[in-house]
Amino acid sequence: MKFGIVVFPGSWSERDMHYAVADVLGYPAEYVWHRATSLNNFDAILLPGGFSYGDHLRCGAIAAHSPVMAAVKDFANNGGFVFGSCNGFQILCETGLLPGALIRNDHLEFRCEPGNLRVESSRTPFTSQYADGDVVAMPISHGEGNYQADDETLAMLESDGRVIFRYVDEDNEATPEANPNGSLNNIAGITNEAGNVLGMMPHPERACESLLGSSDGNPLWQSIVVAVDGGG
Amino acid sequence: MAPIAQELLDEVALSRAEYEAIIDRLGREPNELEIGLFGALWSEHCGYKHTKALLRTLPNTSDRLLVAPGAENAGVVDIGDGYAVAFKIESHNHPSAVEPYEGAATGVGGIVRDILAMGARPMALMNSLRFGPPTDERQRYLLSGVVSGISGYGNCIGVPNVGGEVVFDASYAGNPLVNAMCVGIIEGGKVMSARADAPGDLLVLVGAKTGRDGIHGASGLASRTFEEQAELRSTVQVGNPFLEKVLIEACLEAIELPGVVGMQDCGAAGITSAAVEMAERSELGINIDVAKVPRRENEMSPYEVMLSESQERMLLAVKPGAEERLFDLFEKWDIDAAIIGTFEADNQVVVSEGAWQASSTPVVTLTDAPEYQFNSPKPDWLAELQSFDLVGLPDLEITPNEALLKLLASPNIASKHTVWRQYDHQVQNNTVIAPGGDAALLRIQGTQRALGVSTDGNGRLVYLNPRVGSAIAVAETCRNLACVGAEPVALTDGLNFGNPETPDIQYQLQEAIAGISEAASAFGIPVVSGNASLYNESAGSAVQPTPIIGALGVLENVERHARSAFQDDGDAVIVIGTDTPWDTFDGLAGSEALAVFHGTIAGQPKLDLDLETKVQTLCRSLIGGDLLKSAHDVSHGGLAVAVVESAVQGNIGVTIQHDDPVTDWLSALFGESQSRIVATCDDDDVDAVLRIASEAKVSATQVGTVGGDYVRVANVVNLPLATIADVWLNSFERATSG
């Protein structure tokens, strides 16, 4: 089992992901430079937060055309597990590996704050170590995390159970107040149709130790390891 | 020869006497390029003409000191376990006044590169902001622009912004203050130096291409009064945070290469200041060929290239032969790198463009800026303000409940969480205590240790008594550290004052630095870095003298920290530092209550440094002994506001009762006397806490109990927590959103 953590020049969550996966949980993890064209050595690919190439055009738009993302697409199309958080989620939408788009937060400000998510489904390679309906604490940190999709896509995501994380309040209600950015249906994270690609705006790698406020992100990495190793 | 035109001297902010001194030292007239070089290097910003003599009096020794103050871009202290920390505060006031977004953004970028130059990975930012009252639309525009600039730049570079201050006072209306502090960490003691090793070493410029932006930033924006700057917008630099982020990573890799011997940031006065300072530190000369500088604009003169303040550039000193691997590294990161000069055995700064030599000037002549000394008397108006009668204030027409709600709604007191949440304060996975606490707390990965970081400054108190007010700034920022459990180890000072050529400002400067000195000595810690921003005036009126003190603290066991939020029903509330919760009339001096309810800033601030150090030592030892469940410094708004803040943060009520009856409720509740901490402990630990306090010879008194959903203070305040929380949490947004 080995995680590959993609590093774009403007990534800044790659070290935090490495810390959560390797230092806290002890799983092997290596950085993958954005010019890499092969991902053969890895069992799961992580796309970190940050500003990839500066995000001047649209968040993740240039990254979507980078050499490494061509390799990530192949990796995903062959059934490999791909996870993206924050800028990683934006890039996954820009490459078309996930449907929909992330636009500017509805209040037009950057938002960094703790928050609660409901785990809508534990039947994914990324969430098997949670239970359905769990409320987990993971912070957000983004200016463009407002998830949008057309009506048809949204209906499909909901009916197919592909909305995996939803912003909720402390009472597990998906209220407008719990929605930090204007996302449709309080959507915080979704999967692709095959279920092997997950993108989410919140930062599970920052929820890795109770000292920092939450360790609710750890089961996500553990789920990926279970999916790869079959529980081994 | 005709005497030099006054306009030319004004353009570079040199006085005629200074120009005469240059001729005297050179034995000839300087040429046009040299006038630019002197203007930059002898500017207040680079040359510290009016503060150098005073700054030498600050405490500058400590067992922890690895790089002495002034020797490099920032002082460096040992924090144990093989780690060292570089930190520094810097102002970007005038650029932010002219263009708030880019001014603040490039202020962040600049201080980050100062820390990077020490070979440190930037691990935290803080900022200290001052504006005029937010009832004025322009002030709201400045606030919003500055916060967006800090957010836009800081969030992109992957360095958490862990807090700071936002304060409003009419004196800042024409001249806001934007001070940014950066803390960087060095593993394994590998501190970089901004110097070359030997003649023949190469000078390599890396990062952004050079344009015409920011020319005369140092001599213009930073060294003149505000009304001279109306048309100086073009001298504000434009930042590229993505490039800064890449530059950080590339430079941290570069210093691991063999043959990379020195690093220096290009800040104010661009290549001029950076290269000449490197030459001076190296005791070498330097030859610079401006034709080798990668540019983004055509037909720039040597003058423009040398004085450009284009952002996101660093200089490296590299051994000959080591450049190939360096170029490969910067190519990997898609960053320009170019050899633009060599260090030489002579002590000349030679600027050429290809084969043409534009100037040749002795290093020492350029760097040895004049030093102005002064000893100005206390102004008469100050004595009058200090003797203001705080006892005989007229009665107020409002109740204590109404007064508390009004104070909580003051933008100086209301929670600033709507600002902090625009800053990424968590990236790098170290933030244990986020913005909104007394101090930020950042753990050091792989160790049990944590760093406490805090900034503080109170212009009103410094205005009323520059010496005591400045000592209070040191005491309070260290008290903030004590409240999270961290021991202060070093300070950095951002000095924001008016025109130093006037006696009143000179008095403020000399007294303020004496006060910082006294307090730092009392705590036994050095001032390791800093910045002087003078000429903060508009329409002939100076800002309140505002030294911002940044403090760095060490906590050996990160698990043993405290927060300001009340915890559990039944916990005992203890006030440390005094035997009664109620303050006296003296505490109204320069207080928010005096400003809000009586519309005046007056009185005589007081500080007992002996008591202060004892209170802080006690607080740290109680937290270290796991006896406190919360600790919060009493400052703006006095005891009542401190109690409310802890209650709202903990989402639990509190009752403060004491045998002393409350008389004169305004001072009793809202007085801001120093050296007080509101702490809580488990009811079972009250005796232990009081006994340890008594052994430490510090007054400490149980004054109440945590619990319920009301905030009650004696028989005068009685309000639902929900009402109080709404006012404290939402008033800042209401006041600043127009």
Short mmCIF file of N, CA, C and O in Angstrom, two decimals, chain B residues 14 18-28 30 34 37-39 41-42 52 276 280 347-349 360-370:
data_model
loop_
_atom_site.label_atom_id
_atom_site.label_comp_id
_atom_site.label_asym_id
_atom_site.label_seq_id
_atom_site.Cartn_x
_atom_site.Cartn_y
_atom_site.Cartn_z
N LEU B 14 16.36 63.43 0.28
CA LEU B 14 17.62 63.81 0.94
C LEU B 14 17.54 65.30 1.29
O LEU B 14 17.04 66.10 0.49
N GLU B 18 22.36 66.74 4.00
CA GLU B 18 22.79 65.36 3.71
C GLU B 18 23.52 65.30 2.36
O GLU B 18 24.52 64.59 2.20
N TYR B 19 23.00 66.08 1.42
CA TYR B 19 23.65 66.11 0.11
C TYR B 19 25.07 66.66 0.24
O TYR B 19 26.02 66.12 -0.35
N GLU B 20 25.23 67.72 1.04
CA GLU B 20 26.56 68.28 1.26
C GLU B 20 27.48 67.24 1.90
O GLU B 20 28.66 67.13 1.57
N ALA B 21 26.94 66.45 2.82
CA ALA B 21 27.74 65.42 3.49
C ALA B 21 28.21 64.36 2.49
O ALA B 21 29.33 63.84 2.58
N ILE B 22 27.35 64.05 1.52
CA ILE B 22 27.72 63.06 0.50
C ILE B 22 28.90 63.59 -0.31
O ILE B 22 29.88 62.87 -0.56
N ILE B 23 28.81 64.87 -0.72
CA ILE B 23 29.90 65.47 -1.50
C ILE B 23 31.20 65.44 -0.69
O ILE B 23 32.27 65.11 -1.19
N ASP B 24 31.04 65.76 0.58
CA ASP B 24 32.19 65.79 1.47
C ASP B 24 32.86 64.41 1.55
O ASP B 24 34.08 64.29 1.47
N ARG B 25 32.05 63.38 1.67
CA ARG B 25 32.62 62.03 1.82
C ARG B 25 33.19 61.49 0.51
O ARG B 25 34.17 60.78 0.50
N LEU B 26 32.51 61.83 -0.61
CA LEU B 26 32.98 61.32 -1.90
C LEU B 26 34.14 62.15 -2.44
O LEU B 26 34.93 61.67 -3.25
N GLY B 27 34.22 63.42 -2.01
CA GLY B 27 35.20 64.32 -2.59
C GLY B 27 34.77 64.80 -3.96
O GLY B 27 35.58 65.31 -4.74
N ARG B 28 33.51 64.61 -4.29
CA ARG B 28 32.98 65.04 -5.60
C ARG B 28 31.46 65.03 -5.51
O ARG B 28 30.88 64.52 -4.55
N PRO B 30 27.93 63.49 -6.41
CA PRO B 30 27.45 62.19 -6.85
C PRO B 30 26.78 62.32 -8.21
O PRO B 30 26.22 63.38 -8.51
N GLU B 34 24.02 57.64 -8.38
CA GLU B 34 24.45 57.66 -6.98
C GLU B 34 23.48 58.42 -6.09
O GLU B 34 23.26 58.05 -4.93
N LEU B 37 20.99 55.97 -5.24
CA LEU B 37 21.49 54.97 -4.28
C LEU B 37 21.54 55.57 -2.87
O LEU B 37 21.08 54.95 -1.90
N PHE B 38 22.08 56.78 -2.78
CA PHE B 38 22.15 57.42 -1.46
C PHE B 38 20.74 57.69 -0.92
O PHE B 38 20.47 57.48 0.26
N GLY B 39 19.87 58.17 -1.79
CA GLY B 39 18.50 58.46 -1.35
C GLY B 39 17.86 57.24 -0.74
O GLY B 39 17.18 57.31 0.30
N LEU B 41 19.48 54.36 0.42
CA LEU B 41 20.19 53.79 1.57
C LEU B 41 20.20 54.74 2.76
O LEU B 41 20.32 54.30 3.91
N TRP B 42 20.09 56.03 2.50
CA TRP B 42 20.03 56.98 3.60
C TRP B 42 18.58 57.34 3.94
O TRP B 42 18.33 58.27 4.72
N LYS B 52 18.47 54.86 15.02
CA LYS B 52 19.63 53.97 15.22
C LYS B 52 20.20 54.09 16.64
O LYS B 52 20.43 53.08 17.32
N VAL B 276 23.95 45.93 -1.51
CA VAL B 276 24.91 46.74 -0.77
C VAL B 276 25.00 46.25 0.68
O VAL B 276 26.09 46.18 1.26
N GLU B 280 28.34 44.93 2.51
CA GLU B 280 28.79 45.50 3.78
C GLU B 280 29.03 44.40 4.81
O GLU B 280 30.05 44.37 5.49
N ASN B 347 36.49 47.58 -1.83
CA ASN B 347 35.27 47.89 -1.09
C ASN B 347 34.42 48.92 -1.83
O ASN B 347 33.91 49.86 -1.25
N GLN B 348 34.27 48.65 -3.12
CA GLN B 348 33.49 49.55 -3.97
C GLN B 348 32.19 48.89 -4.40
O GLN B 348 32.14 47.68 -4.61
N VAL B 349 31.14 49.68 -4.50
CA VAL B 349 29.91 49.23 -5.16
C VAL B 349 29.99 49.77 -6.58
O VAL B 349 29.92 50.99 -6.79
N SER B 360 30.72 54.10 -9.35
CA SER B 360 31.63 53.35 -8.48
C SER B 360 31.74 54.12 -7.18
O SER B 360 32.23 55.25 -7.15
N THR B 361 31.27 53.52 -6.11
CA THR B 361 31.11 54.25 -4.85
C THR B 361 31.58 53.37 -3.69
O THR B 361 31.25 52.18 -3.68
N PRO B 362 32.32 53.92 -2.74
CA PRO B 362 32.76 53.08 -1.61
C PRO B 362 31.56 52.56 -0.82
O PRO B 362 30.61 53.31 -0.56
N VAL B 363 31.60 51.28 -0.43
CA VAL B 363 30.50 50.66 0.31
C VAL B 363 30.17 51.46 1.56
O VAL B 363 29.02 51.81 1.82
N VAL B 364 31.20 51.77 2.33
CA VAL B 364 30.96 52.36 3.64
C VAL B 364 30.32 53.74 3.52
O VAL B 364 29.50 54.14 4.35
N THR B 365 30.67 54.46 2.44
CA THR B 365 30.06 55.78 2.24
C THR B 365 28.55 55.65 2.05
O THR B 365 27.77 56.45 2.54
N LEU B 366 28.18 54.60 1.31
CA LEU B 366 26.76 54.40 1.04
C LEU B 366 26.00 53.95 2.28
O LEU B 366 24.86 54.34 2.50
N THR B 367 26.62 53.08 3.06
CA THR B 367 25.86 52.45 4.14
C THR B 367 25.88 53.23 5.44
O THR B 367 25.06 53.02 6.30
N ASP B 368 26.86 54.13 5.56
CA ASP B 368 26.98 54.84 6.82
C ASP B 368 26.08 56.07 6.81
O ASP B 368 26.54 57.20 6.71
N ALA B 369 24.80 55.84 6.93
CA ALA B 369 23.83 56.94 6.90
C ALA B 369 24.03 57.82 8.12
O ALA B 369 24.51 57.36 9.15
N PRO B 370 23.67 59.09 8.00
CA PRO B 370 23.81 59.98 9.15
C PRO B 370 22.97 59.48 10.32
O PRO B 370 22.00 58.74 10.14
#
